[in-house]
């Protein structure tokens, strides 16, 4: 195990923020991680676990240890005539896993194509896109306890998945490092093309009987048309969550703002498109110093180069205040602020 000192994290987070880790270790096996957790008193240290760094905003140096999870491997662990259980280790690139499932003809992950990051982080916020969430195919995960290196498993129910939520952002926060995830996939794929943009994209390509590959290609085309590529422009995807407000409040707002975009959520609640709210406050495409709200997706804050985490936080706060003032809605960050 090679523990390095004073390592720059600039290329390890998609915002491209320059922060320093006092100690850095790249982990390639579960066993190595178990040794690290059982021998190094990690529970008492300042820790940051990293996958692809595509959902973090670094606002400070990490005066402790950064543990990058690079455990690779995809395998089939069980199958029936209808289903297959696929285990992916935490360091696999998420989109590579999706492409693997598509190449094998297993349905379930195609709508989640091209989401950046690694498999191990996917359960943290129950990643979701285009009408599908991780929880729809999640079977169980394996995690190592930071306090003593023991291995635990969590079922779908135990993970308490919600919209951009899981137990790992609540009670279990900072207690486990996820090492593998098992998905239950379908050998006879049932497509989910309910998201309007997917239907439009399939129609543009003249596809009437889509395959999982067609759905994946449609999602890739939609995402590429509006989400900035972090390799070109630093960002961490949606900076804020779409707020869920009482439907009565939504109806009142709709009288004043007839174009407001909302979707049914839990009973009595409506999920509002935060990108629309932010755009209406005049932020879309606006640049403030080295940061700004993206020109095609106001929900995505970007680093034009050289921004600090604090600069991005400052912009985020100003945006939050303007949305609160105009709509009376308090939008909350989706990105993990470190
Ligand atoms: P990181 O950023 O490395 O980590 C995220 C959090 O998980 C941190 O708190 C970290 O400490 C923790 N963590 C990471 N790995 C582990 C582990 N093995 N065990 C325990 N904790 C861990 N998200 C969506 O849900 N839907 C989208 O459509 C979407 N689109 C995006 C588009 C763009 C352009 C970008 C840049 C991001 C987007 N995201 C989206 C956000 C991001 O891709 C996901 O949250 C992704 O799962 C993060 O993976 P990561 O490996 O980069 O996580
Ligand atoms: N909109 C605007 N202006 C904008 C952006 C969006 O008016 O600047 C409107 C759109 O016109 C559309 C609605 O808002 O009517 C929704 O937009 P979009 O389909 O782009 O999705 P989103 O709600 O902004 C969410 C997720 C994305 C995910 C997409 C697709 C959150 C916080 N974000 O974005 O996830 O890819 O849906 O399902 O839930 C991420 O988490 O990082 C992320 C990119």
XYZ file of C-alpha atoms and ligand atoms in Angstrom:
435
model
C 0.000 0.000 0.000
C 1.517 3.275 -1.107
C 0.456 6.227 1.062
C 1.621 9.424 -0.633
C 2.047 12.802 1.053
C 0.892 16.221 -0.151
C -0.999 15.226 -3.311
C -2.888 17.669 -5.555
C -6.531 16.674 -6.142
C -6.965 18.960 -9.163
C -7.243 16.164 -11.717
C -9.258 13.981 -9.335
C -12.396 16.154 -9.181
C -14.462 17.184 -12.211
C -14.849 20.777 -10.964
C -11.058 20.961 -11.433
C -10.544 22.603 -8.028
C -6.972 22.709 -6.818
C -6.849 21.338 -3.266
C -4.167 19.353 -1.485
C -4.527 16.063 0.378
C -2.063 15.658 3.260
C -2.130 11.900 2.582
C -3.419 10.008 -0.458
C -3.855 6.315 -1.094
C -5.176 4.557 -4.183
C -6.903 1.291 -3.211
C -7.066 -1.598 -5.705
C -8.455 -4.501 -3.653
C -11.021 -5.001 -0.923
C -8.388 -6.774 1.189
C -6.080 -3.745 0.999
C -8.962 -1.559 2.177
C -9.744 -3.935 5.054
C -6.115 -3.700 6.213
C -6.163 0.091 5.933
C -9.382 0.360 7.965
C -8.358 -2.130 10.640
C -4.809 -0.843 11.216
C -4.811 2.904 10.664
C -7.403 4.272 13.127
C -9.221 5.923 10.248
C -12.338 6.724 12.288
C -10.282 9.328 14.168
C -8.875 10.965 11.072
C -10.169 13.508 8.629
C -11.103 11.323 5.613
C -12.364 11.825 2.097
C -13.354 8.837 -0.031
C -13.186 9.506 -3.762
C -14.438 7.694 -6.830
C -14.449 9.821 -9.967
C -14.774 13.100 -8.035
C -17.790 14.124 -10.138
C -20.095 15.001 -7.261
C -17.830 16.878 -4.871
C -16.924 20.517 -4.435
C -13.630 20.968 -2.623
C -13.582 24.164 -0.567
C -10.443 23.372 1.439
C -7.346 21.220 1.556
C -7.929 17.781 3.077
C -5.865 17.803 6.268
C -6.132 14.035 6.501
C -6.337 11.103 4.132
C -7.959 10.876 0.706
C -8.828 7.281 -0.195
C -9.393 6.757 -3.894
C -11.308 3.572 -4.642
C -9.998 1.837 -7.778
C -11.226 -1.735 -7.155
C -12.027 -3.180 -10.601
C -14.032 -6.121 -11.871
C -17.455 -7.037 -13.248
C -18.870 -10.563 -12.918
C -22.122 -12.502 -13.066
C -22.933 -13.902 -9.626
C -26.270 -15.610 -10.325
C -28.849 -16.076 -13.066
C -32.244 -17.514 -13.892
C -34.077 -17.720 -17.223
C -35.293 -14.167 -16.770
C -32.734 -12.340 -14.640
C -29.034 -11.983 -14.085
C -27.269 -10.668 -10.991
C -24.216 -8.642 -11.956
C -21.607 -7.624 -9.402
C -19.517 -4.569 -10.206
C -16.653 -3.490 -8.004
C -16.647 0.066 -6.722
C -13.801 1.386 -8.878
C -15.413 0.471 -12.193
C -16.327 3.529 -14.245
C -20.133 3.739 -14.149
C -20.605 4.221 -17.889
C -18.271 1.295 -18.655
C -20.562 -0.909 -16.544
C -23.611 0.378 -18.443
C -21.917 -0.378 -21.783
C -20.979 -3.866 -20.504
C -24.628 -4.616 -19.604
C -25.811 -3.369 -22.991
C -23.208 -5.462 -24.841
C -24.508 -8.530 -22.974
C -28.150 -7.653 -23.685
C -29.083 -7.134 -20.017
C -31.693 -4.434 -19.476
C -32.081 -1.979 -16.618
C -29.173 0.480 -16.643
C -29.508 1.918 -20.173
C -31.314 5.116 -19.057
C -28.396 5.819 -16.712
C -25.879 5.976 -19.573
C -23.069 8.518 -19.475
C -23.463 9.523 -15.819
C -19.887 10.318 -14.774
C -18.167 8.678 -11.824
C -17.660 5.215 -10.411
C -19.923 2.364 -9.345
C -19.096 2.754 -5.621
C -20.502 6.269 -5.423
C -23.689 5.465 -7.350
C -25.673 4.259 -4.296
C -24.614 7.287 -2.232
C -27.211 9.506 -3.870
C -29.168 6.774 -5.683
C -28.132 8.192 -9.065
C -30.996 8.889 -11.398
C -31.739 10.150 -14.880
C -34.381 9.958 -17.588
C -37.056 8.227 -15.541
C -34.847 5.607 -13.851
C -32.983 5.487 -10.550
C -30.281 3.114 -9.337
C -32.737 1.658 -6.805
C -34.826 0.173 -9.655
C -32.150 -2.479 -10.368
C -30.088 -2.388 -7.172
C -29.946 -5.759 -5.395
C -27.345 -5.266 -2.640
C -24.000 -3.725 -1.881
C -20.903 -4.673 0.015
C -19.089 -2.156 2.191
C -16.135 -2.065 4.543
C -16.604 -0.411 7.950
C -14.143 2.451 8.370
C -13.917 1.831 12.135
C -12.596 -1.758 12.012
C -12.325 -3.076 8.434
C -15.201 -5.564 8.751
C -17.290 -6.342 5.659
C -21.050 -5.665 5.639
C -23.827 -6.002 3.110
C -26.841 -3.754 2.630
C -30.046 -4.752 0.845
C -32.103 -2.368 -1.259
C -34.433 -1.716 1.657
C -31.586 -1.159 4.124
C -30.091 1.499 1.845
C -33.277 3.624 2.249
C -33.011 5.082 -1.207
C -34.870 8.270 -2.063
C -34.477 11.072 -4.576
C -30.727 11.772 -4.429
C -30.758 10.111 -0.991
C -29.584 6.998 0.835
C -28.644 5.890 4.331
C -25.023 6.703 3.390
C -25.886 10.410 3.371
C -27.742 10.076 6.700
C -27.136 7.703 9.673
C -24.373 5.753 7.916
C -22.567 8.876 6.690
C -18.785 8.564 7.003
C -19.022 5.027 8.407
C -18.596 2.748 5.366
C -16.653 2.530 2.148
C -18.615 0.788 -0.602
C -16.573 -1.905 -2.354
C -19.095 -3.541 -4.730
C -22.679 -3.299 -5.937
C -24.882 -6.132 -7.220
C -27.605 -5.326 -9.771
C -30.558 -7.489 -10.759
C -30.896 -7.033 -14.497
C -33.413 -8.288 -17.013
C -32.611 -10.807 -19.740
C -35.821 -9.727 -21.491
C -35.456 -5.952 -21.243
C -38.517 -3.841 -20.543
C -37.747 -0.391 -21.839
C -38.571 2.807 -19.999
C -39.049 5.530 -22.593
C -41.503 7.560 -20.504
C -39.204 10.591 -20.344
C -40.388 12.924 -23.114
C -36.911 13.773 -24.359
C -36.142 10.071 -25.000
C -39.259 9.672 -27.141
C -38.376 12.804 -29.114
C -34.811 11.617 -29.646
C -35.959 8.164 -30.829
C -38.424 9.825 -33.217
C -35.642 12.024 -34.626
C -33.659 8.833 -35.336
C -36.759 7.172 -36.854
C -36.663 4.343 -34.331
C -40.056 2.762 -33.668
C -38.965 -0.491 -31.974
C -36.053 0.543 -29.784
C -33.493 -1.777 -28.186
C -31.612 -1.047 -24.966
C -28.732 0.186 -27.128
C -31.104 2.619 -28.900
C -32.312 3.969 -25.551
C -28.713 4.313 -24.351
C -27.738 6.133 -27.556
C -30.757 8.453 -27.188
C -29.808 9.280 -23.587
C -26.187 9.892 -24.634
C -27.349 12.253 -27.400
C -29.650 14.206 -25.050
C -27.029 14.495 -22.321
C -24.294 15.541 -24.762
C -26.530 18.285 -26.146
C -26.991 20.118 -22.854
C -24.608 18.957 -20.151
C -21.071 20.363 -20.264
C -18.286 17.798 -20.587
C -16.184 18.127 -17.399
C -13.048 17.456 -19.470
C -13.751 20.732 -21.256
C -15.513 22.812 -18.594
C -15.261 22.001 -14.880
C -18.594 21.076 -13.275
C -20.286 18.457 -11.096
C -23.597 18.133 -12.935
C -26.689 19.581 -11.240
C -25.433 21.736 -8.409
C -28.845 21.833 -6.684
C -31.583 19.254 -6.172
C -34.984 19.806 -7.716
C -37.021 20.979 -4.694
C -40.151 19.115 -3.660
C -42.809 21.552 -2.462
C -46.436 21.108 -1.319
C -48.659 20.889 -4.404
C -50.849 23.671 -2.947
C -47.811 26.000 -2.983
C -47.036 24.885 -6.536
C -50.599 25.673 -7.665
C -50.365 29.153 -6.127
C -47.044 29.767 -7.884
C -48.529 28.507 -11.151
C -51.110 31.287 -11.070
C -48.328 33.852 -10.947
C -45.856 31.929 -13.166
C -47.933 29.810 -15.600
C -44.802 28.374 -17.270
C -43.331 26.926 -14.038
C -42.173 23.314 -14.576
C -43.241 20.666 -12.021
C -43.717 16.903 -11.812
C -45.766 14.800 -9.383
C -43.664 13.639 -6.408
C -44.674 11.975 -3.115
C -48.373 12.325 -2.257
C -49.229 16.010 -1.884
C -45.872 17.208 -3.226
C -44.632 18.486 -6.558
C -41.015 18.377 -7.733
C -40.069 21.695 -9.317
C -37.406 22.035 -12.023
C -34.719 24.060 -10.249
C -33.075 24.818 -13.615
C -36.236 26.681 -14.648
C -36.336 28.659 -11.378
C -32.664 29.625 -11.735
C -33.092 30.576 -15.390
C -36.079 32.795 -14.495
C -33.859 34.636 -12.019
C -31.596 35.556 -14.936
C -28.671 33.267 -14.139
C -28.555 31.036 -17.214
C -25.278 31.635 -19.061
C -24.254 34.352 -16.598
C -20.585 34.475 -15.637
C -19.278 35.801 -12.307
C -15.469 35.866 -12.223
C -14.251 32.351 -12.914
C -17.634 30.738 -12.297
C -21.131 30.808 -13.716
C -24.374 28.993 -14.471
C -24.077 26.996 -17.686
C -25.544 28.459 -20.879
C -27.585 25.342 -21.746
C -28.461 24.112 -18.224
C -28.762 26.730 -15.486
C -28.722 24.024 -12.787
C -25.089 23.252 -13.618
C -22.527 25.620 -12.107
C -19.213 25.709 -13.937
C -15.574 26.547 -13.342
C -14.267 28.539 -16.307
C -10.748 27.905 -14.995
C -8.969 28.783 -11.778
C -12.097 29.074 -9.607
C -11.802 28.184 -5.950
C -14.409 26.149 -4.105
C -15.332 29.260 -2.125
C -16.008 31.233 -5.322
C -18.427 28.540 -6.458
C -20.099 28.436 -3.028
C -20.459 32.207 -3.102
C -22.210 32.052 -6.501
C -24.393 29.179 -5.278
C -25.487 31.211 -2.246
C -26.366 34.232 -4.367
C -28.414 32.007 -6.697
C -30.157 30.381 -3.711
C -31.075 33.818 -2.324
C -32.477 35.059 -5.631
C -34.619 31.918 -6.075
C -35.868 32.255 -2.493
C -36.718 35.900 -3.028
C -38.543 35.418 -6.347
C -40.329 32.108 -5.691
C -40.185 31.546 -1.915
C -38.406 28.217 -2.559
C -35.220 27.256 -0.743
C -33.107 25.191 -3.154
C -30.472 22.913 -1.625
C -27.127 21.660 -3.004
C -27.011 18.231 -4.571
C -23.213 18.247 -4.763
C -21.244 17.105 -1.675
C -19.491 20.210 -0.366
C -16.209 19.283 1.329
P -17.384 11.180 -6.071
O -17.630 12.561 -6.542
O -15.993 10.697 -6.045
O -18.011 11.001 -4.619
C -19.345 11.417 -4.365
C -19.650 11.138 -2.876
O -19.625 9.738 -2.639
C -18.626 11.744 -1.928
O -19.296 12.094 -0.749
C -17.653 10.595 -1.681
O -16.989 10.701 -0.451
C -18.590 9.399 -1.690
N -17.986 8.161 -2.202
C -17.407 7.977 -3.427
N -17.055 6.688 -3.575
C -17.420 6.053 -2.450
C -17.319 4.703 -1.992
N -16.773 3.738 -2.738
N -17.794 4.410 -0.764
C -18.327 5.363 0.024
N -18.450 6.652 -0.345
C -17.996 6.986 -1.560
N -25.831 12.277 -10.958
C -27.049 11.721 -11.129
O -27.606 11.126 -10.189
N -27.708 11.822 -12.311
C -27.187 12.457 -13.373
O -27.816 12.517 -14.425
C -25.897 13.045 -13.231
N -25.331 13.717 -14.252
C -24.112 14.283 -14.109
C -23.540 14.957 -15.192
C -22.292 15.549 -15.085
C -21.708 16.277 -16.277
C -21.566 15.446 -13.861
C -20.204 16.036 -13.750
C -22.128 14.787 -12.771
C -23.404 14.213 -12.871
N -24.014 13.526 -11.812
C -25.245 12.932 -11.976
C -23.342 13.451 -10.499
C -22.316 12.300 -10.386
O -21.932 11.830 -11.645
C -22.869 11.135 -9.572
O -23.249 11.562 -8.280
C -21.847 10.007 -9.436
O -22.445 8.878 -8.841
C -20.628 10.413 -8.607
O -19.663 9.394 -8.741
P -18.143 9.664 -8.379
O -17.451 8.349 -8.401
O -17.575 10.711 -9.226
O -18.304 10.170 -6.878
N -34.994 23.856 -17.492
C -35.044 25.204 -17.780
N -33.872 25.891 -17.784
C -32.685 25.332 -17.525
C -32.643 23.944 -17.223
C -33.811 23.223 -17.209
O -36.114 25.757 -18.020
O -31.675 26.025 -17.573
C -36.235 23.078 -17.543
C -36.244 22.204 -18.812
O -36.759 22.912 -19.890
C -37.133 21.050 -18.436
C -36.880 20.929 -16.939
O -36.277 22.127 -16.495
O -38.464 21.386 -18.634
C -36.025 19.724 -16.577
O -34.761 19.820 -17.208
P -33.850 18.537 -17.508
O -34.630 17.520 -18.247
O -32.579 19.018 -18.099
O -33.590 17.906 -16.078
P -33.243 18.542 -14.675
O -34.447 18.420 -13.797
O -32.651 19.898 -14.810
C -32.520 16.277 -13.629
C -31.374 15.743 -12.845
C -30.233 15.423 -13.777
C -30.678 14.377 -14.774
C -31.861 14.940 -15.565
C -32.454 13.928 -16.508
C -31.526 16.653 -10.618
C -30.994 17.622 -9.629
N -30.970 16.686 -11.830
O -32.117 17.526 -14.171
O -29.159 14.890 -12.992
O -29.643 14.038 -15.657
O -32.900 15.354 -14.632
O -33.202 13.002 -15.794
O -32.426 15.888 -10.301
C -27.203 15.450 -11.762
O -27.747 14.935 -10.771
O -26.052 15.912 -11.709
C -27.918 15.513 -13.021
C -27.409 16.056 -14.123
